[in-house]
């Protein structure tokens, strides 16, 4: 997930050229590229982001295509993996959807950019379709809300999600005399634990909470917002449709970050500003016992499997997880943010009925279960959560799944990427010692500049 769109949109000719060689071929998939021409009437294109050499999404879609072909032997499914950074992926996806000639029939959409694409007219509403789809009722309400436009209509089907919490090293806690299991109830509890760790284990970094600008969206989502939404403040008021300025909760969040670094409870500033610190933490510091706590996502244990960069066979016995508490333990008691992608139907695609049929195949319990496990994701639907294969696929999956119903999603609005960048700048400033009030004042000015003063409101 990323903080902002690319500032240099790719030319349409470049997009089409890239697509020509981007189709994955299997016995069930067309071998021709898009070539800029419209697809045949019985050909469906499915575009999605491919991260480097990763093949998990492709494997999932190939399975779905194989099942679909048994009932629709006359239909060809073309997979269009777009190998791109997140920013470039958004640009490619939007350029494709802007034309009937180039659009895919099904597209993979990050929920935080969804409302922007809805406002641009790229996606068609699917309320009538989901109303008669039995599995729609299996999704948690928070997931269904995440794929709604500002008009309240549904525009996509949620994909598996992720949640965030506190990973901690039980062996280090025991060495420091901290009782297990660790169940912090407030920020004061957190600070007390981190101070004890520093005092008892001076060679161990007590905690990492991302706060540097080089960490991009990690700082915004896994850092600042995991604090902010525990204060009672919000970034965006859904009722008034205003971006909030003068946020007391943001001041408190930045003060907490500043305290961590002023008291040397987190990584050194040089490490905190290293763009690769997350990789260092996942593959070195955590497995080697050099850090005690990490505020991070459910997925980080994928770094510790066989053959992975941070291979760590004992991780499940060493590491445990705790929910991030609200500031003073006030309701709801814990905080988590959920990321989320989704599958949508472009408004300019020519065969929405056939696309919907394949989309429901893709989103069957069987296919989504396998995809969720393969990709180390968290499910946001009851039929998958209750499946025995899901419940046992990871030692921590039950915990992270339990956070989904109370999860907060980022504001899924067009200005969010720029505002997120402003939030990262504020956190970075506080980490380096700037007064939190001054950092928030600069953030407020940036927000007003991005959206206009009429689209902001002072916190009540």
Short mmCIF file of C-alpha atoms in Angstrom, two decimals:
data_model
loop_
_atom_site.label_atom_id
_atom_site.label_comp_id
_atom_site.label_asym_id
_atom_site.label_seq_id
_atom_site.Cartn_x
_atom_site.Cartn_y
_atom_site.Cartn_z
CA UNK A 1 0.00 0.00 0.00
CA UNK A 2 1.33 3.22 -0.83
CA UNK A 3 0.96 6.83 0.05
CA UNK A 4 0.45 8.61 -3.18
CA UNK A 5 -0.13 8.36 -6.88
CA UNK A 6 2.70 8.67 -9.35
CA UNK A 7 3.39 12.24 -10.30
CA UNK A 8 4.38 11.18 -13.81
CA UNK A 9 1.44 9.33 -15.41
CA UNK A 10 2.48 6.85 -18.05
CA UNK A 11 1.53 7.58 -21.64
CA UNK A 12 -1.37 5.57 -23.07
CA UNK A 13 0.91 4.15 -25.78
CA UNK A 14 3.28 2.91 -23.06
CA UNK A 15 0.39 1.24 -21.24
CA UNK A 16 -0.86 -0.55 -24.33
CA UNK A 17 2.62 -1.70 -25.27
CA UNK A 18 3.09 -3.14 -21.79
CA UNK A 19 -0.21 -4.95 -21.95
CA UNK A 20 0.73 -6.65 -25.18
CA UNK A 21 3.18 -8.90 -23.36
CA UNK A 22 1.48 -9.09 -20.00
CA UNK A 23 -1.02 -11.90 -20.48
CA UNK A 24 -0.39 -15.12 -18.58
CA UNK A 25 -1.19 -18.13 -20.76
CA UNK A 26 -2.46 -21.48 -19.52
CA UNK A 27 -4.39 -24.13 -21.48
CA UNK A 28 -7.51 -22.22 -20.48
CA UNK A 29 -6.21 -18.72 -21.17
CA UNK A 30 -5.73 -16.84 -24.40
CA UNK A 31 -2.13 -16.51 -25.50
CA UNK A 32 -2.55 -13.25 -27.36
CA UNK A 33 -1.92 -9.93 -25.70
CA UNK A 34 -4.40 -7.10 -25.55
CA UNK A 35 -2.79 -5.27 -28.43
CA UNK A 36 -5.12 -2.31 -27.97
CA UNK A 37 -8.04 -4.07 -29.66
CA UNK A 38 -11.39 -4.96 -28.16
CA UNK A 39 -11.76 -8.47 -26.77
CA UNK A 40 -13.88 -11.04 -28.57
CA UNK A 41 -17.47 -11.33 -27.30
CA UNK A 42 -16.73 -14.50 -25.32
CA UNK A 43 -13.39 -13.33 -23.97
CA UNK A 44 -13.04 -11.94 -20.46
CA UNK A 45 -10.05 -9.92 -19.33
CA UNK A 46 -9.08 -9.78 -15.67
CA UNK A 47 -6.39 -7.28 -14.69
CA UNK A 48 -4.57 -7.25 -11.37
CA UNK A 49 -1.34 -6.08 -9.80
CA UNK A 50 1.54 -8.52 -9.81
CA UNK A 51 4.31 -7.85 -7.31
CA UNK A 52 7.59 -8.73 -9.00
CA UNK A 53 7.83 -12.43 -9.69
CA UNK A 54 4.95 -13.30 -7.36
CA UNK A 55 2.41 -15.72 -8.80
CA UNK A 56 -0.15 -16.09 -6.02
CA UNK A 57 -2.82 -13.94 -7.69
CA UNK A 58 -2.26 -15.64 -11.03
CA UNK A 59 -2.58 -19.09 -9.50
CA UNK A 60 -5.82 -18.10 -7.77
CA UNK A 61 -7.32 -16.76 -10.99
CA UNK A 62 -6.18 -19.78 -13.00
CA UNK A 63 -7.99 -22.05 -10.55
CA UNK A 64 -11.14 -20.00 -10.91
CA UNK A 65 -10.82 -20.01 -14.72
CA UNK A 66 -10.46 -23.79 -14.74
CA UNK A 67 -13.66 -24.22 -12.73
CA UNK A 68 -15.50 -21.66 -14.86
CA UNK A 69 -14.47 -23.44 -18.07
CA UNK A 70 -16.28 -26.60 -16.99
CA UNK A 71 -19.60 -24.76 -17.27
CA UNK A 72 -18.58 -22.23 -19.94
CA UNK A 73 -16.31 -24.05 -22.39
CA UNK A 74 -16.88 -21.39 -25.04
CA UNK A 75 -15.50 -18.57 -22.85
CA UNK A 76 -11.83 -17.56 -22.89
CA UNK A 77 -10.34 -15.86 -19.84
CA UNK A 78 -7.34 -13.59 -20.35
CA UNK A 79 -5.32 -12.69 -17.28
CA UNK A 80 -3.62 -9.29 -17.47
CA UNK A 81 -1.03 -9.05 -14.67
CA UNK A 82 0.30 -5.52 -14.41
CA UNK A 83 3.81 -5.67 -13.02
CA UNK A 84 4.13 -2.24 -11.46
CA UNK A 85 4.65 -0.34 -8.26
CA UNK A 86 1.43 0.58 -6.55
CA UNK A 87 1.43 4.14 -7.85
CA UNK A 88 2.06 3.05 -11.43
CA UNK A 89 -0.52 0.31 -11.09
CA UNK A 90 -3.21 2.86 -10.24
CA UNK A 91 -2.22 4.91 -13.27
CA UNK A 92 -2.25 1.92 -15.61
CA UNK A 93 -5.55 0.66 -14.26
CA UNK A 94 -7.26 4.03 -14.67
CA UNK A 95 -5.92 4.56 -18.18
CA UNK A 96 -7.19 1.15 -19.20
CA UNK A 97 -10.63 1.76 -17.71
CA UNK A 98 -10.95 5.12 -19.45
CA UNK A 99 -11.53 3.50 -22.85
CA UNK A 100 -13.88 0.78 -24.07
CA UNK A 101 -11.07 -0.35 -26.34
CA UNK A 102 -8.59 -1.07 -23.53
CA UNK A 103 -10.60 -1.76 -20.40
CA UNK A 104 -10.57 -5.13 -18.69
CA UNK A 105 -13.85 -6.77 -17.69
CA UNK A 106 -12.81 -7.24 -14.06
CA UNK A 107 -10.25 -5.07 -12.26
CA UNK A 108 -8.41 -5.25 -8.95
CA UNK A 109 -8.98 -2.07 -6.92
CA UNK A 110 -7.38 -0.88 -3.69
CA UNK A 111 -10.27 0.24 -1.48
CA UNK A 112 -8.51 3.46 -0.56
CA UNK A 113 -8.56 4.55 -4.22
CA UNK A 114 -12.00 3.09 -4.97
CA UNK A 115 -14.07 6.22 -4.40
CA UNK A 116 -11.77 8.21 -6.63
CA UNK A 117 -12.36 5.75 -9.48
CA UNK A 118 -16.09 5.73 -8.78
CA UNK A 119 -16.19 9.53 -8.95
CA UNK A 120 -14.34 9.38 -12.27
CA UNK A 121 -17.04 7.10 -13.66
CA UNK A 122 -14.74 4.10 -14.13
CA UNK A 123 -16.80 1.54 -12.19
CA UNK A 124 -20.40 0.39 -12.42
CA UNK A 125 -22.59 -0.16 -9.34
CA UNK A 126 -23.43 -3.79 -8.59
CA UNK A 127 -26.19 -3.48 -5.96
CA UNK A 128 -28.73 -5.42 -8.01
CA UNK A 129 -26.23 -8.22 -8.54
CA UNK A 130 -25.04 -8.62 -4.95
CA UNK A 131 -28.64 -8.52 -3.72
CA UNK A 132 -29.26 -11.90 -5.35
CA UNK A 133 -25.82 -13.40 -4.62
CA UNK A 134 -26.10 -15.67 -1.55
CA UNK A 135 -22.49 -15.21 -0.44
CA UNK A 136 -22.83 -11.42 -0.13
CA UNK A 137 -24.35 -11.87 3.32
CA UNK A 138 -21.22 -13.73 4.45
CA UNK A 139 -19.10 -10.56 4.35
CA UNK A 140 -18.66 -8.56 7.54
CA UNK A 141 -20.42 -5.20 7.48
CA UNK A 142 -17.15 -3.29 7.73
CA UNK A 143 -15.92 -4.99 4.54
CA UNK A 144 -19.13 -4.26 2.65
CA UNK A 145 -19.02 -0.62 3.69
CA UNK A 146 -15.45 -0.33 2.39
CA UNK A 147 -16.62 -0.97 -1.19
CA UNK A 148 -19.42 1.60 -1.20
CA UNK A 149 -19.29 4.90 -3.02
CA UNK A 150 -20.25 8.19 -1.42
CA UNK A 151 -23.70 7.60 -2.90
CA UNK A 152 -24.09 4.53 -0.67
CA UNK A 153 -24.09 2.10 -3.58
CA UNK A 154 -21.86 -0.96 -3.84
CA UNK A 155 -19.19 -0.98 -6.54
CA UNK A 156 -16.93 -3.96 -5.81
CA UNK A 157 -16.51 -7.29 -4.03
CA UNK A 158 -14.00 -7.20 -1.14
CA UNK A 159 -10.90 -9.36 -1.43
CA UNK A 160 -9.18 -10.84 1.66
CA UNK A 161 -7.85 -8.22 4.03
CA UNK A 162 -5.20 -7.65 6.70
CA UNK A 163 -5.17 -6.28 10.24
CA UNK A 164 -2.56 -4.80 12.58
CA UNK A 165 -1.50 -5.38 16.16
CA UNK A 166 1.50 -5.62 18.49
CA UNK A 167 3.89 -8.51 17.86
CA UNK A 168 6.08 -9.22 20.91
CA UNK A 169 8.93 -11.55 21.84
CA UNK A 170 7.86 -13.65 24.82
CA UNK A 171 11.41 -14.71 25.67
CA UNK A 172 12.56 -11.10 25.95
CA UNK A 173 9.51 -10.23 28.04
CA UNK A 174 10.31 -13.07 30.42
CA UNK A 175 13.94 -11.94 30.69
CA UNK A 176 12.70 -8.43 31.54
CA UNK A 177 10.29 -9.75 34.18
CA UNK A 178 7.14 -8.72 32.30
CA UNK A 179 4.19 -11.08 32.94
CA UNK A 180 2.72 -13.09 30.07
CA UNK A 181 0.44 -12.91 28.24
CA UNK A 182 0.96 -9.23 27.64
CA UNK A 183 -2.36 -7.38 27.54
CA UNK A 184 -1.78 -3.60 27.50
CA UNK A 185 -4.92 -1.59 28.23
CA UNK A 186 -3.73 1.95 27.49
CA UNK A 187 -0.85 3.99 26.10
CA UNK A 188 0.44 4.36 29.65
CA UNK A 189 0.67 0.57 29.83
CA UNK A 190 2.61 0.57 26.58
CA UNK A 191 5.10 3.15 27.78
CA UNK A 192 5.56 1.36 31.10
CA UNK A 193 6.38 -1.86 29.25
CA UNK A 194 8.78 -0.19 26.84
CA UNK A 195 10.58 1.59 29.69
CA UNK A 196 10.95 -1.68 31.58
CA UNK A 197 12.39 -3.35 28.49
CA UNK A 198 14.90 -0.52 28.03
CA UNK A 199 15.98 -0.69 31.66
CA UNK A 200 16.23 -4.46 31.92
CA UNK A 201 17.52 -5.23 28.40
CA UNK A 202 19.64 -2.24 27.34
CA UNK A 203 20.92 -3.97 24.19
CA UNK A 204 17.39 -4.60 22.87
CA UNK A 205 15.25 -2.06 21.00
CA UNK A 206 12.00 -1.94 23.00
CA UNK A 207 9.60 -1.19 20.13
CA UNK A 208 9.20 -0.10 16.55
CA UNK A 209 6.32 2.11 15.50
CA UNK A 210 6.91 3.48 12.02
CA UNK A 211 7.26 7.27 12.08
CA UNK A 212 9.76 8.25 9.39
CA UNK A 213 8.81 9.75 6.07
CA UNK A 214 10.89 7.18 4.13
CA UNK A 215 8.50 4.46 5.32
CA UNK A 216 5.65 6.08 3.41
CA UNK A 217 2.25 4.53 3.99
CA UNK A 218 3.59 2.29 6.76
CA UNK A 219 4.15 5.43 8.83
CA UNK A 220 0.69 6.73 8.07
CA UNK A 221 -1.29 3.52 8.46
CA UNK A 222 0.70 1.29 10.82
CA UNK A 223 2.08 4.20 12.78
CA UNK A 224 0.09 7.41 13.16
CA UNK A 225 -3.40 6.11 12.38
CA UNK A 226 -3.07 3.14 14.75
CA UNK A 227 -2.60 5.79 17.44
CA UNK A 228 -5.04 8.40 16.12
CA UNK A 229 -8.06 6.11 15.99
CA UNK A 230 -7.46 5.23 19.62
CA UNK A 231 -7.98 8.84 20.72
CA UNK A 232 -11.53 9.43 19.51
CA UNK A 233 -10.33 11.68 16.69
CA UNK A 234 -10.62 10.88 12.98
CA UNK A 235 -8.95 12.04 9.79
CA UNK A 236 -12.22 12.52 7.89
CA UNK A 237 -15.76 13.10 9.15
CA UNK A 238 -18.11 10.90 7.11
CA UNK A 239 -21.19 12.79 8.31
CA UNK A 240 -20.03 16.25 7.25
CA UNK A 241 -17.69 15.05 4.48
CA UNK A 242 -14.94 17.26 5.84
CA UNK A 243 -11.27 16.60 6.52
CA UNK A 244 -10.53 17.31 10.17
CA UNK A 245 -8.04 19.96 11.25
CA UNK A 246 -7.07 21.08 14.74
CA UNK A 247 -7.15 17.45 15.88
CA UNK A 248 -6.37 17.01 19.56
CA UNK A 249 -6.02 13.29 18.93
CA UNK A 250 -3.38 13.88 16.30
CA UNK A 251 -1.43 16.08 18.70
CA UNK A 252 -1.56 13.30 21.30
CA UNK A 253 -0.52 10.70 18.73
CA UNK A 254 2.51 12.72 17.68
CA UNK A 255 3.38 13.38 21.31
CA UNK A 256 3.41 9.62 21.90
CA UNK A 257 5.73 9.13 18.92
CA UNK A 258 7.98 11.92 20.16
CA UNK A 259 8.15 10.34 23.60
CA UNK A 260 9.27 7.02 22.13
CA UNK A 261 12.18 8.59 20.31
CA UNK A 262 13.10 11.17 22.95
CA UNK A 263 13.41 8.40 25.55
CA UNK A 264 15.20 6.11 23.08
CA UNK A 265 12.47 3.49 23.32
CA UNK A 266 12.47 2.97 19.56
CA UNK A 267 15.16 2.49 16.93
CA UNK A 268 17.84 5.13 16.58
CA UNK A 269 16.87 8.01 14.32
CA UNK A 270 19.24 6.87 11.57
CA UNK A 271 17.64 3.42 11.56
CA UNK A 272 14.13 4.86 11.80
CA UNK A 273 14.81 6.93 8.68
CA UNK A 274 16.19 3.98 6.72
CA UNK A 275 13.80 3.16 3.88
CA UNK A 276 14.61 -0.54 4.41
CA UNK A 277 14.02 -0.69 8.15
CA UNK A 278 10.95 -2.90 7.78
CA UNK A 279 12.98 -5.58 6.00
CA UNK A 280 15.68 -5.29 8.66
CA UNK A 281 13.13 -5.74 11.44
CA UNK A 282 11.36 -8.68 9.80
CA UNK A 283 14.41 -10.65 8.64
CA UNK A 284 17.03 -9.72 11.23
CA UNK A 285 16.01 -7.89 14.39
CA UNK A 286 12.96 -9.98 15.26
CA UNK A 287 14.46 -13.42 14.52
CA UNK A 288 17.71 -12.46 16.28
CA UNK A 289 15.99 -11.07 19.38
CA UNK A 290 17.24 -7.53 18.83
CA UNK A 291 13.80 -5.91 19.16
CA UNK A 292 11.02 -6.76 21.60
CA UNK A 293 7.83 -5.30 20.08
CA UNK A 294 6.68 -4.35 16.59
CA UNK A 295 3.41 -2.62 15.76
CA UNK A 296 2.73 -4.25 12.42
CA UNK A 297 0.51 -6.39 10.24
CA UNK A 298 -0.66 -9.98 10.36
CA UNK A 299 1.48 -10.85 7.33
CA UNK A 300 4.97 -10.34 8.76
CA UNK A 301 5.37 -13.99 9.79
CA UNK A 302 5.58 -14.90 6.10
CA UNK A 303 9.20 -13.67 6.34
CA UNK A 304 10.01 -16.53 8.72
CA UNK A 305 8.90 -19.57 6.75
CA UNK A 306 11.18 -22.21 5.21
CA UNK A 307 13.47 -20.73 2.60
CA UNK A 308 12.45 -17.15 3.40
CA UNK A 309 14.99 -14.36 4.09
CA UNK A 310 14.29 -14.42 7.83
CA UNK A 311 13.75 -18.17 8.17
CA UNK A 312 12.87 -18.79 11.81
CA UNK A 313 11.42 -22.22 12.65
CA UNK A 314 10.83 -21.28 16.29
CA UNK A 315 8.86 -18.09 15.64
CA UNK A 316 5.50 -19.51 16.73
CA UNK A 317 6.94 -20.47 20.12
CA UNK A 318 8.80 -17.18 20.56
CA UNK A 319 6.40 -14.55 19.24
CA UNK A 320 2.93 -13.64 20.46
CA UNK A 321 0.44 -10.92 19.59
CA UNK A 322 -1.52 -8.33 21.56
CA UNK A 323 -4.17 -5.87 20.46
CA UNK A 324 -3.24 -2.21 20.22
CA UNK A 325 -5.09 -0.43 23.05
CA UNK A 326 -6.96 2.83 22.83
CA UNK A 327 -5.32 5.83 24.49
CA UNK A 328 -6.95 5.50 27.90
CA UNK A 329 -8.63 2.13 27.51
CA UNK A 330 -11.88 3.75 26.43
CA UNK A 331 -14.35 1.88 24.23
CA UNK A 332 -13.92 -0.05 22.05
CA UNK A 333 -10.73 -0.83 23.93
CA UNK A 334 -8.60 -1.81 20.95
CA UNK A 335 -7.62 -0.36 17.58
CA UNK A 336 -6.79 -1.94 14.27
CA UNK A 337 -6.67 -0.72 10.71
CA UNK A 338 -7.57 -2.98 7.83
CA UNK A 339 -6.17 -2.74 4.39
CA UNK A 340 -8.22 -4.01 1.56
CA UNK A 341 -8.45 -4.65 -2.13
CA UNK A 342 -11.50 -5.52 -4.15
CA UNK A 343 -12.76 -6.70 -7.53
CA UNK A 344 -14.84 -4.27 -9.61
CA UNK A 345 -16.60 -4.19 -12.97
CA UNK A 346 -15.48 -1.29 -15.20
CA UNK A 347 -18.33 0.81 -16.56
CA UNK A 348 -16.95 0.73 -20.12
CA UNK A 349 -16.56 -3.05 -20.32
CA UNK A 350 -18.85 -4.62 -22.92
CA UNK A 351 -20.00 -7.79 -21.20
CA UNK A 352 -20.86 -7.10 -17.57
CA UNK A 353 -23.21 -10.09 -17.28
CA UNK A 354 -20.52 -12.60 -18.25
CA UNK A 355 -17.99 -10.74 -16.11
CA UNK A 356 -20.30 -10.98 -13.11
CA UNK A 357 -20.68 -14.71 -13.62
CA UNK A 358 -16.91 -15.16 -13.56
CA UNK A 359 -16.55 -12.78 -10.62
CA UNK A 360 -18.88 -14.93 -8.52
CA UNK A 361 -16.80 -17.96 -9.51
CA UNK A 362 -13.64 -16.14 -8.41
CA UNK A 363 -15.31 -15.22 -5.12
CA UNK A 364 -16.61 -18.68 -4.27
CA UNK A 365 -15.78 -20.00 -0.81
CA UNK A 366 -13.42 -22.62 -2.25
CA UNK A 367 -11.33 -20.28 -4.38
CA UNK A 368 -11.12 -17.45 -1.85
CA UNK A 369 -10.21 -19.88 0.93
CA UNK A 370 -7.23 -21.18 -1.05
CA UNK A 371 -6.17 -17.67 -2.08
CA UNK A 372 -6.38 -16.34 1.48
CA UNK A 373 -4.19 -19.12 2.83
CA UNK A 374 -1.68 -18.95 -0.03
CA UNK A 375 -1.31 -15.17 0.40
CA UNK A 376 -1.17 -15.21 4.22
CA UNK A 377 -4.22 -12.94 4.39
CA UNK A 378 -7.07 -12.43 6.86
CA UNK A 379 -10.61 -13.27 5.81
CA UNK A 380 -13.45 -10.76 6.02
CA UNK A 381 -16.24 -13.26 5.37
CA UNK A 382 -17.84 -15.78 7.69
CA UNK A 383 -17.95 -18.74 5.30
CA UNK A 384 -14.15 -18.67 4.99
CA UNK A 385 -13.49 -17.84 8.65
CA UNK A 386 -15.54 -20.85 9.76
CA UNK A 387 -13.77 -23.28 7.44
CA UNK A 388 -11.46 -25.74 9.28
CA UNK A 389 -8.61 -25.20 6.80
CA UNK A 390 -8.65 -21.46 7.47
CA UNK A 391 -8.80 -21.72 11.24
CA UNK A 392 -5.64 -23.81 11.37
CA UNK A 393 -3.46 -22.30 8.68
CA UNK A 394 -1.44 -19.98 10.97
CA UNK A 395 -0.89 -19.84 14.74
CA UNK A 396 -1.96 -16.18 14.77
CA UNK A 397 -4.81 -16.21 12.26
CA UNK A 398 -7.61 -16.58 14.82
CA UNK A 399 -6.36 -13.51 16.68
CA UNK A 400 -6.00 -11.31 13.61
CA UNK A 401 -9.35 -12.46 12.21
CA UNK A 402 -11.03 -11.49 15.46
CA UNK A 403 -9.98 -7.89 14.85
CA UNK A 404 -11.76 -7.59 11.49
CA UNK A 405 -15.26 -6.62 12.73
CA UNK A 406 -13.84 -3.65 14.67
CA UNK A 407 -11.39 -2.54 11.99
CA UNK A 408 -11.09 0.99 10.65
CA UNK A 409 -10.38 1.58 6.97
CA UNK A 410 -8.49 4.56 5.61
CA UNK A 411 -10.62 7.31 4.03
CA UNK A 412 -11.27 5.98 0.52
CA UNK A 413 -11.19 9.38 -1.12
CA UNK A 414 -9.17 10.91 -3.93
CA UNK A 415 -7.18 13.35 -1.73
CA UNK A 416 -6.15 10.65 0.74
CA UNK A 417 -2.75 9.80 -0.79
CA UNK A 418 -1.63 13.44 -0.60
CA UNK A 419 -3.04 13.89 2.89
CA UNK A 420 -1.35 10.70 3.99
CA UNK A 421 1.94 12.16 2.80
CA UNK A 422 1.27 15.25 4.94
CA UNK A 423 0.59 12.95 7.89
CA UNK A 424 3.92 11.20 7.33
CA UNK A 425 5.68 14.58 7.27
CA UNK A 426 4.08 15.49 10.61
CA UNK A 427 5.12 12.20 12.21
CA UNK A 428 8.65 12.55 10.90
CA UNK A 429 8.88 16.07 12.33
CA UNK A 430 7.64 14.94 15.75
CA UNK A 431 10.07 12.03 15.75
CA UNK A 432 12.93 14.46 15.13
CA UNK A 433 11.82 16.70 18.02
CA UNK A 434 9.43 19.28 16.57
CA UNK A 435 6.61 20.27 18.96
CA UNK A 436 3.55 18.12 18.17
CA UNK A 437 1.33 21.21 18.05
CA UNK A 438 3.59 22.78 15.42
CA UNK A 439 3.66 19.58 13.37
CA UNK A 440 -0.14 19.40 13.44
CA UNK A 441 -0.42 23.06 12.44
CA UNK A 442 1.75 22.34 9.39
CA UNK A 443 -0.38 19.30 8.62
CA UNK A 444 -3.54 21.42 8.82
CA UNK A 445 -2.13 23.92 6.34
CA UNK A 446 -1.19 21.11 3.97
CA UNK A 447 -4.66 19.56 4.17
CA UNK A 448 -6.35 22.90 3.45
CA UNK A 449 -4.01 23.40 0.51
CA UNK A 450 -4.83 19.93 -0.86
CA UNK A 451 -8.63 19.96 -0.54
CA UNK A 452 -9.47 23.65 -0.07
CA UNK A 453 -10.60 25.33 3.11
CA UNK A 454 -14.26 24.60 2.42
CA UNK A 455 -13.55 20.88 2.63
CA UNK A 456 -12.00 21.06 6.10
CA UNK A 457 -13.50 21.48 9.55
CA UNK A 458 -11.98 22.21 12.93
CA UNK A 459 -12.39 19.36 15.37
CA UNK A 460 -15.29 20.05 17.69
#
